[in-house]
Short mmCIF file of C-alpha atoms in Angstrom, two decimals:
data_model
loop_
_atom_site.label_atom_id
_atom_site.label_comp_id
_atom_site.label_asym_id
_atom_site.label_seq_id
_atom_site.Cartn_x
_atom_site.Cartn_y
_atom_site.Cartn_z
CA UNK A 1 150.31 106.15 110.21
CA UNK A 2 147.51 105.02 107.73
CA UNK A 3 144.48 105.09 107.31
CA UNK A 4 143.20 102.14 109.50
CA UNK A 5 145.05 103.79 112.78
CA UNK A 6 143.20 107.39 111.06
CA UNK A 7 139.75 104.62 111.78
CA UNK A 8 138.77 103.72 108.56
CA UNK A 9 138.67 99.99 107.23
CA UNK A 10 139.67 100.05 103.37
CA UNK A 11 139.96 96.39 103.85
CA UNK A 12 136.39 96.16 106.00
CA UNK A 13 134.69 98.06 102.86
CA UNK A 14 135.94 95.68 100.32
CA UNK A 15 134.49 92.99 102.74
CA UNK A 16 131.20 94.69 102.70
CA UNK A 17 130.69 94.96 99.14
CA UNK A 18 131.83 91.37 98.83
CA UNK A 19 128.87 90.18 101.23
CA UNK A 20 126.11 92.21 99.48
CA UNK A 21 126.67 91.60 95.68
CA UNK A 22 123.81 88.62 95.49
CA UNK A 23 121.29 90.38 97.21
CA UNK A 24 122.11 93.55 94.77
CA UNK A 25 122.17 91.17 91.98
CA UNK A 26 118.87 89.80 92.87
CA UNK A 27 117.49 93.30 92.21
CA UNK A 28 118.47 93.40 88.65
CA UNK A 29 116.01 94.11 86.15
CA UNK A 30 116.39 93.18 82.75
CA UNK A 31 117.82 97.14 81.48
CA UNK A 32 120.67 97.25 84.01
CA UNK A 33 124.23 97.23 81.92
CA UNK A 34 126.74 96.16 84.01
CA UNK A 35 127.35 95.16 87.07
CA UNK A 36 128.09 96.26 91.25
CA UNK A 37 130.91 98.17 91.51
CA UNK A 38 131.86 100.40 88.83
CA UNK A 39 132.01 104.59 89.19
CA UNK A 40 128.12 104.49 88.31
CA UNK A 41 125.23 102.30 87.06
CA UNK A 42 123.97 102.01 83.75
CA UNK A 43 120.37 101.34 82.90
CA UNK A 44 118.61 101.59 79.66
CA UNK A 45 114.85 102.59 79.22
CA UNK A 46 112.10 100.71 78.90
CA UNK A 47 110.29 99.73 75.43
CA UNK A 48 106.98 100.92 74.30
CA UNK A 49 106.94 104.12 75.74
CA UNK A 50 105.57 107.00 73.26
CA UNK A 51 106.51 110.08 75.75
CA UNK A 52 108.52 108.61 78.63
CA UNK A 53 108.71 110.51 81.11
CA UNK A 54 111.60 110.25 84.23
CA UNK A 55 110.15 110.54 87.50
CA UNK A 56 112.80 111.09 90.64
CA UNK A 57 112.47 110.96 94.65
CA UNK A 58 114.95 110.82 97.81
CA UNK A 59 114.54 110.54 101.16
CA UNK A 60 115.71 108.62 104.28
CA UNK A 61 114.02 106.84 107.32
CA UNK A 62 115.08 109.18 110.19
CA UNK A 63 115.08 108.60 113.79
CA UNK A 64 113.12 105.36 113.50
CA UNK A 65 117.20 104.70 112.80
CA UNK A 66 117.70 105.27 116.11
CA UNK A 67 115.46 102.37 117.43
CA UNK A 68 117.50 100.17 114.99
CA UNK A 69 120.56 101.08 116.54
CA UNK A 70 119.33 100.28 120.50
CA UNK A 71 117.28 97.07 119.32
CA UNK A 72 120.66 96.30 117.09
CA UNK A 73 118.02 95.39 114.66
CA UNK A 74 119.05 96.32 111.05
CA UNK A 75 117.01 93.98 108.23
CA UNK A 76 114.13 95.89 108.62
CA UNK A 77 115.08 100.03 108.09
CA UNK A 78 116.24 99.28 104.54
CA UNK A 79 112.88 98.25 103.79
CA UNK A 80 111.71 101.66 105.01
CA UNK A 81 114.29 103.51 103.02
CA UNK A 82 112.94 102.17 99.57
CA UNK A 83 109.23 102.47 100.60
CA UNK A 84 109.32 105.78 101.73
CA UNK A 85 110.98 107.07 98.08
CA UNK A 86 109.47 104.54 96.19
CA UNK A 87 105.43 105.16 97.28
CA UNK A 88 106.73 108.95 96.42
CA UNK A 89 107.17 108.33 92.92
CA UNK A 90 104.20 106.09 92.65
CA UNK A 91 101.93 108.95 93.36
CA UNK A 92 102.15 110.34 90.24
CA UNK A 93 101.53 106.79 88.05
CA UNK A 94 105.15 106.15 87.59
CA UNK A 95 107.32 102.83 87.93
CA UNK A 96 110.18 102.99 90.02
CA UNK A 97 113.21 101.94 87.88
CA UNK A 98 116.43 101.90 89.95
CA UNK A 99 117.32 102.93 93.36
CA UNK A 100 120.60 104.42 94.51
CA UNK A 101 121.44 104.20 98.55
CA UNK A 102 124.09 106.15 100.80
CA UNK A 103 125.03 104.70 103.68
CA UNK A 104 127.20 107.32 106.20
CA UNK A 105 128.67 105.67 109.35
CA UNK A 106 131.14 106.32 111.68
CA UNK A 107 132.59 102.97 111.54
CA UNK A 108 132.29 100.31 109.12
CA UNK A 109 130.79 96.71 110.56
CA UNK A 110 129.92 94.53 107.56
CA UNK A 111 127.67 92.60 108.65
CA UNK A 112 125.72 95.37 110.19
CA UNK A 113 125.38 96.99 107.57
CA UNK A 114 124.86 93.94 105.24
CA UNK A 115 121.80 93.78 107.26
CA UNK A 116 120.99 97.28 106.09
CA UNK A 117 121.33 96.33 102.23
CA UNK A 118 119.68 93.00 102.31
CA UNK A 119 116.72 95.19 103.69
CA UNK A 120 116.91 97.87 101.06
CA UNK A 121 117.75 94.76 98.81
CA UNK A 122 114.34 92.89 99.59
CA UNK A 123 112.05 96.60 99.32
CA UNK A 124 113.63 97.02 95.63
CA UNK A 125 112.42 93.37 95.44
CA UNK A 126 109.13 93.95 96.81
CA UNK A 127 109.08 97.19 94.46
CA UNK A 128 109.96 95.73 90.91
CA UNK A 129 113.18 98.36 90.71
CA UNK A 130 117.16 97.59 90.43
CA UNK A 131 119.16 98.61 93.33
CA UNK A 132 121.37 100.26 90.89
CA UNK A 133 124.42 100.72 93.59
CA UNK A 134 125.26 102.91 96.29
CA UNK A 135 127.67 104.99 98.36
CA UNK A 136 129.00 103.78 101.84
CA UNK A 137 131.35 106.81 103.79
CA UNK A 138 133.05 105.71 106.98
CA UNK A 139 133.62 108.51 108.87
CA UNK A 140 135.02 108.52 112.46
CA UNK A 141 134.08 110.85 114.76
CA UNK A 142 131.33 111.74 113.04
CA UNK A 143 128.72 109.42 113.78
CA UNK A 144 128.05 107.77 117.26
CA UNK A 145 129.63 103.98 117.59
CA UNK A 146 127.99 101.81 115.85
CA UNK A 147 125.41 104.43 114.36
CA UNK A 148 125.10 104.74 110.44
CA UNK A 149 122.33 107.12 108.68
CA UNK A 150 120.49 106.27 105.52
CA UNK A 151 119.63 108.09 102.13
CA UNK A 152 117.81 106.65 99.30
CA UNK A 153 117.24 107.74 95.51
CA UNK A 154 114.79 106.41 93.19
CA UNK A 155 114.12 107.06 89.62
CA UNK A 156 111.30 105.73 88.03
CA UNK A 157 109.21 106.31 84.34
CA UNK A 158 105.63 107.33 83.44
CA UNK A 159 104.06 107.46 80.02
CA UNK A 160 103.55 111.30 79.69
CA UNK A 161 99.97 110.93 78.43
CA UNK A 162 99.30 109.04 81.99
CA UNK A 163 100.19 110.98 84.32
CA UNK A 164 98.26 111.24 87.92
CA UNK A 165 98.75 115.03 88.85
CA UNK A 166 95.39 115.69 90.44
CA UNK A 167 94.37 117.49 87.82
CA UNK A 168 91.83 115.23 87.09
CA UNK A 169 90.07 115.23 90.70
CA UNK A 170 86.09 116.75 90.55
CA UNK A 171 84.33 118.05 93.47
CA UNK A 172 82.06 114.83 94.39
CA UNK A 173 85.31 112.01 94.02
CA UNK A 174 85.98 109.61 96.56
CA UNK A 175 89.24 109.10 98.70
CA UNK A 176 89.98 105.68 99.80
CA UNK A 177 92.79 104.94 101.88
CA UNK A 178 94.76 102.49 101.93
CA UNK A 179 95.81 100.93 105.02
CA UNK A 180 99.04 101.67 106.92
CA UNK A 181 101.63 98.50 108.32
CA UNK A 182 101.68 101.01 111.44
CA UNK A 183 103.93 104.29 112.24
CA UNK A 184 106.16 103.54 109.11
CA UNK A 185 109.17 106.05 109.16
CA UNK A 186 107.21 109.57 110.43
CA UNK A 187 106.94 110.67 113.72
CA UNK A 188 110.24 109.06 115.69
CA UNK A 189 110.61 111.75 117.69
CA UNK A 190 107.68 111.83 119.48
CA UNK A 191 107.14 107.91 119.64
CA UNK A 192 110.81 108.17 121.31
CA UNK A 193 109.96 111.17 123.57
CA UNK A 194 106.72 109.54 124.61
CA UNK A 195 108.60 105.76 125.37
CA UNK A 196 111.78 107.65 127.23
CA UNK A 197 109.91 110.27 129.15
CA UNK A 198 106.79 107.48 130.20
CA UNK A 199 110.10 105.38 131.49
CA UNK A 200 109.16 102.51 128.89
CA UNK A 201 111.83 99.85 127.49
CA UNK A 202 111.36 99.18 123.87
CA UNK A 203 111.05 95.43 125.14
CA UNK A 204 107.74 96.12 127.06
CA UNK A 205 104.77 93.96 125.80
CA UNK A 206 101.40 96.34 126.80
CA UNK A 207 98.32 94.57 126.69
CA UNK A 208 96.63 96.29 123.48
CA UNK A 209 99.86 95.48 121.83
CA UNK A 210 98.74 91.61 121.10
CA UNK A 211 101.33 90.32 122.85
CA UNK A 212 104.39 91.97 120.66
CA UNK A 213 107.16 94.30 122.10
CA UNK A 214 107.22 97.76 121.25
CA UNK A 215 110.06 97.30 119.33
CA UNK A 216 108.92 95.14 117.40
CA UNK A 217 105.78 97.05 116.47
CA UNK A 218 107.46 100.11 116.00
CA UNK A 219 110.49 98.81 113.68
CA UNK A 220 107.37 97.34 111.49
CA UNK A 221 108.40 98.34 108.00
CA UNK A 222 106.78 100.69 106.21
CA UNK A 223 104.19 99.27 103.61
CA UNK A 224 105.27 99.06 99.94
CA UNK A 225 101.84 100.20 97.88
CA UNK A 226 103.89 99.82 94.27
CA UNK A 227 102.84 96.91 92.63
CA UNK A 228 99.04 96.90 93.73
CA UNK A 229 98.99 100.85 92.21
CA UNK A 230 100.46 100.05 89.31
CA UNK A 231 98.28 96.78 88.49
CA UNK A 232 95.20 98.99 89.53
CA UNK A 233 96.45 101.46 86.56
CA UNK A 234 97.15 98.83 84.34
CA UNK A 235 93.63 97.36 84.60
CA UNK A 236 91.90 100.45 84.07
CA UNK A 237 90.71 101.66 87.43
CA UNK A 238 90.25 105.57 86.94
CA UNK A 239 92.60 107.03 89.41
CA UNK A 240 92.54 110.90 89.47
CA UNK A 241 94.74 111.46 92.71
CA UNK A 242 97.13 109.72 94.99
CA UNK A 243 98.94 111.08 98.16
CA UNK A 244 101.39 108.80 100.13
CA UNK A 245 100.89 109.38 103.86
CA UNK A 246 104.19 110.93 105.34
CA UNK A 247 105.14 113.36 107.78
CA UNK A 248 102.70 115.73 109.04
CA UNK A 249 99.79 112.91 108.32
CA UNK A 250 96.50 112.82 106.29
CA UNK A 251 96.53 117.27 106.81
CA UNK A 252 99.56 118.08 105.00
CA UNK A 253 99.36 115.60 102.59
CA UNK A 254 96.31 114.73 100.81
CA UNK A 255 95.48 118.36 99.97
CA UNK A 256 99.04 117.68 97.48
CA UNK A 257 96.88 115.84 95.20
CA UNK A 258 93.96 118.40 95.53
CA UNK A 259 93.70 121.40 92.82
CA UNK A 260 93.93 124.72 95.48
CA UNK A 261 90.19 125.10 95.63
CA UNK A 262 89.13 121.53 96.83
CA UNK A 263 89.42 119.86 100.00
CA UNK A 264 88.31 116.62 101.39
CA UNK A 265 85.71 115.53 104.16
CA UNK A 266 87.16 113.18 106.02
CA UNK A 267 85.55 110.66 108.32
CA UNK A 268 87.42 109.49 110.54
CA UNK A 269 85.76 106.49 111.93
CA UNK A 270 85.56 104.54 108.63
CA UNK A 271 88.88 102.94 109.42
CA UNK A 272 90.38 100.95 112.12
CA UNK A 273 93.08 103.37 113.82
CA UNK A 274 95.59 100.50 114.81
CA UNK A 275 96.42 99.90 118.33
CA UNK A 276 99.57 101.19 118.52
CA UNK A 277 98.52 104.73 117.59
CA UNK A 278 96.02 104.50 120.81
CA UNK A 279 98.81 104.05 123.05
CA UNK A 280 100.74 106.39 121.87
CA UNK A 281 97.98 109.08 122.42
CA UNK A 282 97.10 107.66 125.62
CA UNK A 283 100.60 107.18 127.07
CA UNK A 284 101.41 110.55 125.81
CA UNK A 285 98.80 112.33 126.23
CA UNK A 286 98.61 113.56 122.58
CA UNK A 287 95.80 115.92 121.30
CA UNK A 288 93.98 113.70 118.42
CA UNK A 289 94.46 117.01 116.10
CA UNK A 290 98.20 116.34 117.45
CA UNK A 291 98.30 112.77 116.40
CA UNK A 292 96.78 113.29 112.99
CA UNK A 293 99.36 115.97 111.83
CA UNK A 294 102.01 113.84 113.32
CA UNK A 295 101.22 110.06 111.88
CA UNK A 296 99.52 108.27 109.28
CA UNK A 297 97.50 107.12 111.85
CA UNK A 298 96.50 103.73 109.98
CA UNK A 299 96.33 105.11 106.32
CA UNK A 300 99.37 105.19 104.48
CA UNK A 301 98.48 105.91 101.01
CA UNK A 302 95.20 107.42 99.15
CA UNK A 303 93.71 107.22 96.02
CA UNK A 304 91.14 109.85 94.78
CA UNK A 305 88.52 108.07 92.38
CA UNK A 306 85.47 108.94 90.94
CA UNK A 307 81.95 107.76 92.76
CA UNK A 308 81.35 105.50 90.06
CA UNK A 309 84.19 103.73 90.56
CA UNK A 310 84.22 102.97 94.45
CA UNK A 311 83.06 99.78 94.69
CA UNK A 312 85.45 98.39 92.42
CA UNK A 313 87.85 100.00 93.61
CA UNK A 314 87.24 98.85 96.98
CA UNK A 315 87.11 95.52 95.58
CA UNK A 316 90.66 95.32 93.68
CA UNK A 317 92.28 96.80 97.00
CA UNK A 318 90.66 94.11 99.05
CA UNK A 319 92.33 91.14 96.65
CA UNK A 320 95.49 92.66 97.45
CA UNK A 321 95.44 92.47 101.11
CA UNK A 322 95.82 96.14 101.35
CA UNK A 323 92.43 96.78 103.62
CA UNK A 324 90.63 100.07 101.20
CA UNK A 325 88.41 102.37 103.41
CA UNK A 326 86.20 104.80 101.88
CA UNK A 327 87.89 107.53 104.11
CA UNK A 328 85.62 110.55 102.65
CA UNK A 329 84.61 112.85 99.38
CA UNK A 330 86.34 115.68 97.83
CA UNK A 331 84.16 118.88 98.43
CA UNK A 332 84.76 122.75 97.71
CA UNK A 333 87.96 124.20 99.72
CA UNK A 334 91.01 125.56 100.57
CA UNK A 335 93.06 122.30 101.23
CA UNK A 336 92.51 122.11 105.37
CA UNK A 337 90.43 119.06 105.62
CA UNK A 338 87.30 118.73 107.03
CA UNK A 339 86.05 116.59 109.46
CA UNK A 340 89.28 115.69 111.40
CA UNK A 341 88.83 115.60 115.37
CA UNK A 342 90.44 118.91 117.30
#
């Protein structure tokens, strides 16, 4: 025996790192030492920082991976993995630096999961950080043919002096949200309960849909907030909060960037709720208290500013294409917010 007939491809992993060195390369900022495939990556820090401080997240894209692997779509979920650790980190004013992946399958296909890395690939990109490297574990009988699962890891830096930990948010500031590319990697389970159980097809095309499948509105990567943050810090907008819109929605967590005796107001018809988020609740027959603990449900990220602020605010979002609502104002609490629909 060896261990091909055992089901793992030594030969199919060299293969694989072979076909994604230029997009890693492409990543490369100008503080990576080295290159792809050593035991570990080497990066040095930044210049001009008087206090740096390291800032570090993880997480994964869950079973939104599961519509990848019926659709055998697999460009799009890398973007996902880097956005969802990536926006993270942001929330606190840092840069992301480097990101790390780990990629668990059951069988290796290189191109597959080329697809995967180019994806995680362009989000680092999109995001200004190094894809640093990785880890790839083929592990048969394990994982489902032609199934892999994601992890990501992303370290970035903040100047200590700068840091965005809500403890600057007043009674009387503003939250502005910042608009969602749709379900972005929370809530799978339902949107895949809801499609199976309703006897959908992923390649159905309903009418409020605009004419796309709802694959491809659902594998719609999540939106990368990075680089219009960081240029809003960098030209002096006063930022005192920021919450990135995850799993359990705009309930759980906004209140994170809240001190424990505030809460916010929210109204919510000052945004547009995007389409597909109706038909889910329709098809479904979802509670909207239900659909706002569940999804982001067209805001993916908030900042907290002062009143004075707002309109330029509003302003810089809108000259980045990322659709600002004033979404409501931080008023005495406990952290449930206010103003949500039962």
């Amino acid at each position: 025996m060896d261990y091909r007939e055992a089901g793992v491809d030594v030969e199919a992993g060299r293969a694989f790192v072979d076909r994604i060195r230029d997009s890693v390369k492409r990543t490369y900022r100008s503080e990576v030492l080295g290159g792809l495939g050593g035991f570990s990556g080497l990066f040095q820090l930044p210049s001009g920082y008087q206090e740096p401080i390291l800032v570090s997240g993880t997480d994964g894209v869950g079973t939104k991976l599961k519509l990848a692997h019926q659709l055998d779509v697999h460009n799009t979920v890398g973007i996902d993995l880097v956005a969802m650790c990536v926006n993270d980190v942001l929330t606190c004013g840092a840069e992301p630096l480097f990101f790390l992946d780990y990629v668990a399958t059951g069988k290796l296909l290189p191109d597959q999961l080329a697809d995967v890395v180019d994806g995680i690939a362009q989000g680092c990109e999109l995001s200004g950080c190094a894809l640093m490297g990785g880890e790839t574990a083929e592990m048969p009988g394990f994982y489902q043919p032609n199934e892999y699962d994601l992890a990501g890891f992303c370290v970035g830096i903040v100047e200590k002096s700068r840091i965005v930990d809500g403890s600057r948010v007043k009674v009387g500031d503003v939250a502005i949200g910042l608009a969602s590319s749709g379900v972005h990697s929370n809530g799978f389970s339902l949107v895949r309960k809801i499609v199976v159980d309703r006897g959908f097809d992923w390649s159905d095309r309903p009418s409020d849909l605009g004419g796309a499948t709802l694959g491809e509105v659902l594998l719609t990567p999540t939106q990368l907030y990075v680089k219009p943050i960081l240029a809003a810090l960098k030209a002096g907008i006063e930022i005192h909060g920021m919450a990135h819109i995850t799993g359990g929605g705009l309930p759980e967590n906004l209140p994170r960037c809240l001190a424990p005796n505030q809460t916010v107001e929210i109204d919510p018809h000052a945004w547009e709720i995007l389409p597909i988020f109706h038909w889910l609740a329709s098809q479904g027959n979802v509670a909207p208290n239900a659909m706002f603990n569940t999804f982001n449900m067209g805001i993916g990220y908030v900042v907290i500013v002062p009143e004075e602020s707002v309109d330029r605010t509003l302003e810089f979002f809108t000259t980045h294409e990322l659709k600002p609502s004033r979404i409501g104002t931080v008023v005495p609490g406990s952290g449930e917010l206010l103003g949500l629909p039962e």
